[in-house]
């Protein structure tokens, strides 16, 4: 027997309608290229999205077409987040940090019909165009007047929007229609496209706003430092609007001093970014103390936040840190680390142990860990296994590709490639990527655990651990370390003594190589593939 419920489509226009109806006065603030602030409201956003939908139709965009964005976090990019899917097309956010070859590949692979380009990135996109060519349509924004460019068929965003009709009937009625397209960072081959549906984005938005997740409300001011070109900015442009939270968009100025200034000046309550951003922010705070009392929680996503850094923020500045885990393939929110009521009696040290985990699965996501044979493992807090997930906002395949057994199981679960332990109450601790695990003498060594502990050393700013070939043991760990500026002299014995208190001796790296900088991927993670290549080439020492 079918339930007698309304057939209410879970589509992105419903999110925008709700924001316009319930929170028309709440503000969206963007730092512009000249460092001034552009401010308007959700009511203003609503009107401009309607106009932009008409612009898209006028440009010949058809339902299902991919419309690309090449931009920073700003209000025009936010308008595209809504207008493109509400006009029935697919918003394809190009990751500006991919290589030129990868950008050319994903633009061609997606068959983008129109590309919207931030003028501050125009010269960069021209290099991409040199590789792809063609007679595409290009719309430029954040430009003061006409610009000189090699791109053909260039139009200007504000000219188009100002001349468009402000009446538009939303084009999407099927919640399973594709709404967004994001490509993976392509660290192990060509980037792969992940298509998000209206339904998956709507459900992800509802989950993100639950109290046991980010719990956004209309009292919040949200700063997505995480780029809009990365996994739809972790869904924050949608969840903030649904909750009525105000948005602060940092634009192209993304240095730590500018981010700190925005947090303080705009009274941000929930800043969201990768741990490397928060590490830089902490160091900026040490140079120039600022009052962060209005920050409700600082969300760390995209990579593991070192336990020591969580402790420093909470103990020295009273800022609660919330860990979140996810991937492009999970839309991306999968888990959030919030303390439960049964943690109340723990010591501060023990509480930090849980805060440093990736946390519990948010409702709507199921998680399991398995061994190499695919057998499900127990949640005992110590057994390591590969993380597999399923749920309504988890991808079931890649754009233009048939599901492959290397990423999907026979029963449809997604193989994340992460290795983790899970406590009996469901707190997941990522210990490594399957490709980054050190397999030494038949035992697994967690590079992430070694990195986190190394970064508690007062002389260490960053640390990455990679596996190197060893004739006797198969693989051994090598630590690559960036020292703090005032570190002075340091020895490998000093690091070994620091680690041996926490790990068995066979875990200790055979060598500690000092470098000025550890390379990062396009999403701010340590680029261990490049480190391994440099080691093989003899550029990292032992």
GROMACS .gro file of C-alpha atoms in nm, residues 297-500:
model
  204
  297UNK     CA    1   3.269   2.640   1.599
  298UNK     CA    2   3.555   2.623   1.354
  299UNK     CA    3   3.493   2.342   1.105
  300UNK     CA    4   3.792   2.150   0.967
  301UNK     CA    5   3.724   1.949   0.653
  302UNK     CA    6   3.904   1.802   0.354
  303UNK     CA    7   4.189   1.646   0.554
  304UNK     CA    8   4.270   1.536   0.908
  305UNK     CA    9   4.310   1.821   1.158
  306UNK     CA   10   4.610   1.748   1.383
  307UNK     CA   11   4.506   1.679   1.741
  308UNK     CA   12   4.764   1.930   1.864
  309UNK     CA   13   4.613   2.208   1.652
  310UNK     CA   14   4.262   2.131   1.782
  311UNK     CA   15   4.397   2.156   2.136
  312UNK     CA   16   4.573   2.487   2.069
  313UNK     CA   17   4.262   2.654   1.929
  314UNK     CA   18   4.043   2.534   2.214
  315UNK     CA   19   4.286   2.591   2.500
  316UNK     CA   20   4.447   2.917   2.389
  317UNK     CA   21   4.155   3.090   2.214
  318UNK     CA   22   3.844   2.914   2.343
  319UNK     CA   23   3.739   2.817   1.988
  320UNK     CA   24   3.565   2.482   1.952
  321UNK     CA   25   3.692   2.281   1.657
  322UNK     CA   26   3.460   2.045   1.472
  323UNK     CA   27   3.606   1.776   1.249
  324UNK     CA   28   3.417   1.671   0.937
  325UNK     CA   29   3.500   1.406   0.678
  326UNK     CA   30   3.383   1.356   0.325
  327UNK     CA   31   3.479   1.324  -0.041
  328UNK     CA   32   3.365   1.457  -0.376
  329UNK     CA   33   3.184   1.124  -0.415
  330UNK     CA   34   2.990   1.180  -0.090
  331UNK     CA   35   2.858   1.528  -0.182
  332UNK     CA   36   3.073   1.557   0.042
  333UNK     CA   37   2.954   1.533   0.406
  334UNK     CA   38   2.991   1.184   0.551
  335UNK     CA   39   3.080   1.221   0.919
  336UNK     CA   40   3.100   1.492   1.184
  337UNK     CA   41   3.286   1.472   1.514
  338UNK     CA   42   3.078   1.611   1.797
  339UNK     CA   43   3.107   1.492   2.154
  340UNK     CA   44   2.817   1.286   2.286
  341UNK     CA   45   2.657   1.310   2.629
  342UNK     CA   46   2.846   1.002   2.749
  343UNK     CA   47   3.173   1.192   2.695
  344UNK     CA   48   3.084   1.459   2.951
  345UNK     CA   49   3.267   1.285   3.235
  346UNK     CA   50   3.588   1.234   3.039
  347UNK     CA   51   3.902   1.436   3.104
  348UNK     CA   52   3.991   1.713   2.857
  349UNK     CA   53   4.270   1.492   2.723
  350UNK     CA   54   4.027   1.206   2.659
  351UNK     CA   55   3.773   1.440   2.499
  352UNK     CA   56   4.041   1.555   2.257
  353UNK     CA   57   4.094   1.194   2.153
  354UNK     CA   58   3.737   1.188   2.022
  355UNK     CA   59   3.742   1.540   1.876
  356UNK     CA   60   4.046   1.439   1.671
  357UNK     CA   61   3.849   1.157   1.507
  358UNK     CA   62   3.645   1.210   1.193
  359UNK     CA   63   3.337   1.140   1.404
  360UNK     CA   64   3.006   0.964   1.353
  361UNK     CA   65   2.817   0.914   1.028
  362UNK     CA   66   2.550   1.178   0.979
  363UNK     CA   67   2.196   1.037   0.945
  364UNK     CA   68   2.152   0.926   0.586
  365UNK     CA   69   2.504   0.784   0.553
  366UNK     CA   70   2.593   0.424   0.638
  367UNK     CA   71   2.954   0.324   0.702
  368UNK     CA   72   3.134  -0.007   0.732
  369UNK     CA   73   3.499  -0.115   0.741
  370UNK     CA   74   3.620  -0.429   0.564
  371UNK     CA   75   3.942  -0.627   0.525
  372UNK     CA   76   4.120  -0.710   0.198
  373UNK     CA   77   3.880  -1.000   0.139
  374UNK     CA   78   3.576  -0.773   0.179
  375UNK     CA   79   3.473  -0.918   0.516
  376UNK     CA   80   3.299  -0.672   0.748
  377UNK     CA   81   3.510  -0.587   1.053
  378UNK     CA   82   3.405  -0.517   1.410
  379UNK     CA   83   3.387  -0.166   1.551
  380UNK     CA   84   3.631  -0.202   1.838
  381UNK     CA   85   3.840   0.115   1.800
  382UNK     CA   86   4.156  -0.070   1.702
  383UNK     CA   87   4.086  -0.293   1.400
  384UNK     CA   88   4.177  -0.114   1.076
  385UNK     CA   89   3.984  -0.166   0.754
  386UNK     CA   90   3.886   0.008   0.434
  387UNK     CA   91   3.593   0.249   0.472
  388UNK     CA   92   3.290   0.182   0.253
  389UNK     CA   93   2.979   0.402   0.245
  390UNK     CA   94   2.630   0.415   0.102
  391UNK     CA   95   2.345   0.663   0.118
  392UNK     CA   96   2.117   0.895  -0.084
  393UNK     CA   97   2.393   1.149  -0.156
  394UNK     CA   98   2.670   0.896  -0.229
  395UNK     CA   99   2.759   0.852  -0.596
  396UNK     CA  100   2.677   0.522  -0.765
  397UNK     CA  101   2.910   0.583  -1.058
  398UNK     CA  102   3.120   0.839  -1.242
  399UNK     CA  103   3.002   1.065  -1.523
  400UNK     CA  104   3.027   0.887  -1.861
  401UNK     CA  105   3.179   0.576  -1.697
  402UNK     CA  106   3.037   0.238  -1.605
  403UNK     CA  107   3.072   0.150  -1.235
  404UNK     CA  108   3.398  -0.039  -1.183
  405UNK     CA  109   3.471  -0.300  -0.919
  406UNK     CA  110   3.777  -0.104  -0.805
  407UNK     CA  111   3.550   0.165  -0.654
  408UNK     CA  112   3.214  -0.008  -0.604
  409UNK     CA  113   3.124  -0.337  -0.435
  410UNK     CA  114   2.883  -0.596  -0.570
  411UNK     CA  115   2.615  -0.476  -0.328
  412UNK     CA  116   2.657  -0.113  -0.438
  413UNK     CA  117   2.869   0.037  -0.160
  414UNK     CA  118   3.131   0.297  -0.252
  415UNK     CA  119   3.491   0.207  -0.169
  416UNK     CA  120   3.643   0.529  -0.035
  417UNK     CA  121   4.008   0.421  -0.036
  418UNK     CA  122   4.038   0.544   0.323
  419UNK     CA  123   4.154   0.311   0.598
  420UNK     CA  124   4.006   0.366   0.944
  421UNK     CA  125   3.917   0.227   1.282
  422UNK     CA  126   3.569   0.273   1.429
  423UNK     CA  127   3.487   0.274   1.800
  424UNK     CA  128   3.197   0.073   1.932
  425UNK     CA  129   2.988   0.394   1.946
  426UNK     CA  130   3.063   0.476   1.583
  427UNK     CA  131   3.347   0.731   1.594
  428UNK     CA  132   3.559   0.683   1.285
  429UNK     CA  133   3.934   0.755   1.290
  430UNK     CA  134   4.098   0.773   0.949
  431UNK     CA  135   4.440   0.613   0.977
  432UNK     CA  136   4.544   0.642   0.613
  433UNK     CA  137   4.456   0.617   0.247
  434UNK     CA  138   4.499   0.263   0.113
  435UNK     CA  139   4.762   0.396  -0.127
  436UNK     CA  140   4.948   0.578   0.154
  437UNK     CA  141   4.961   0.298   0.413
  438UNK     CA  142   5.312   0.180   0.498
  439UNK     CA  143   5.316  -0.198   0.473
  440UNK     CA  144   5.628  -0.304   0.660
  441UNK     CA  145   5.712  -0.667   0.731
  442UNK     CA  146   5.349  -0.770   0.697
  443UNK     CA  147   5.229  -0.500   0.940
  444UNK     CA  148   5.037  -0.178   0.866
  445UNK     CA  149   5.186   0.154   0.980
  446UNK     CA  150   4.961   0.459   0.979
  447UNK     CA  151   5.126   0.758   0.815
  448UNK     CA  152   4.849   0.986   0.945
  449UNK     CA  153   4.907   0.884   1.308
  450UNK     CA  154   5.280   0.951   1.274
  451UNK     CA  155   5.214   1.288   1.107
  452UNK     CA  156   4.972   1.399   1.376
  453UNK     CA  157   5.214   1.310   1.653
  454UNK     CA  158   5.510   1.475   1.479
  455UNK     CA  159   5.308   1.795   1.452
  456UNK     CA  160   5.272   1.806   1.830
  457UNK     CA  161   5.650   1.861   1.851
  458UNK     CA  162   5.714   2.230   1.926
  459UNK     CA  163   5.973   2.257   1.647
  460UNK     CA  164   5.749   2.110   1.374
  461UNK     CA  165   5.517   2.314   1.155
  462UNK     CA  166   5.415   2.042   0.908
  463UNK     CA  167   5.498   1.675   0.862
  464UNK     CA  168   5.416   1.417   0.595
  465UNK     CA  169   5.507   1.050   0.609
  466UNK     CA  170   5.546   0.837   0.297
  467UNK     CA  171   5.631   0.474   0.227
  468UNK     CA  172   5.967   0.402   0.062
  469UNK     CA  173   6.092   0.072  -0.074
  470UNK     CA  174   6.303  -0.147   0.157
  471UNK     CA  175   6.471  -0.473   0.055
  472UNK     CA  176   6.420  -0.639   0.392
  473UNK     CA  177   6.079  -0.510   0.507
  474UNK     CA  178   5.914  -0.427   0.176
  475UNK     CA  179   5.838  -0.069   0.283
  476UNK     CA  180   5.955   0.166   0.555
  477UNK     CA  181   5.825   0.509   0.662
  478UNK     CA  182   6.011   0.830   0.571
  479UNK     CA  183   5.913   1.155   0.743
  480UNK     CA  184   5.927   1.485   0.555
  481UNK     CA  185   5.930   1.776   0.800
  482UNK     CA  186   5.890   2.154   0.784
  483UNK     CA  187   6.028   2.326   1.093
  484UNK     CA  188   5.883   2.635   1.258
  485UNK     CA  189   6.090   2.948   1.180
  486UNK     CA  190   6.240   2.966   1.531
  487UNK     CA  191   6.324   2.594   1.555
  488UNK     CA  192   6.703   2.622   1.554
  489UNK     CA  193   6.906   2.301   1.545
  490UNK     CA  194   6.721   1.970   1.548
  491UNK     CA  195   6.829   1.605   1.521
  492UNK     CA  196   6.655   1.291   1.399
  493UNK     CA  197   6.708   1.140   1.745
  494UNK     CA  198   6.500   1.419   1.892
  495UNK     CA  199   6.208   1.326   1.667
  496UNK     CA  200   6.249   0.953   1.734
  497UNK     CA  201   6.244   1.011   2.110
  498UNK     CA  202   5.927   1.215   2.068
  499UNK     CA  203   5.755   0.937   1.872
  500UNK     CA  204   5.871   0.632   2.064
   0.00000   0.00000   0.00000
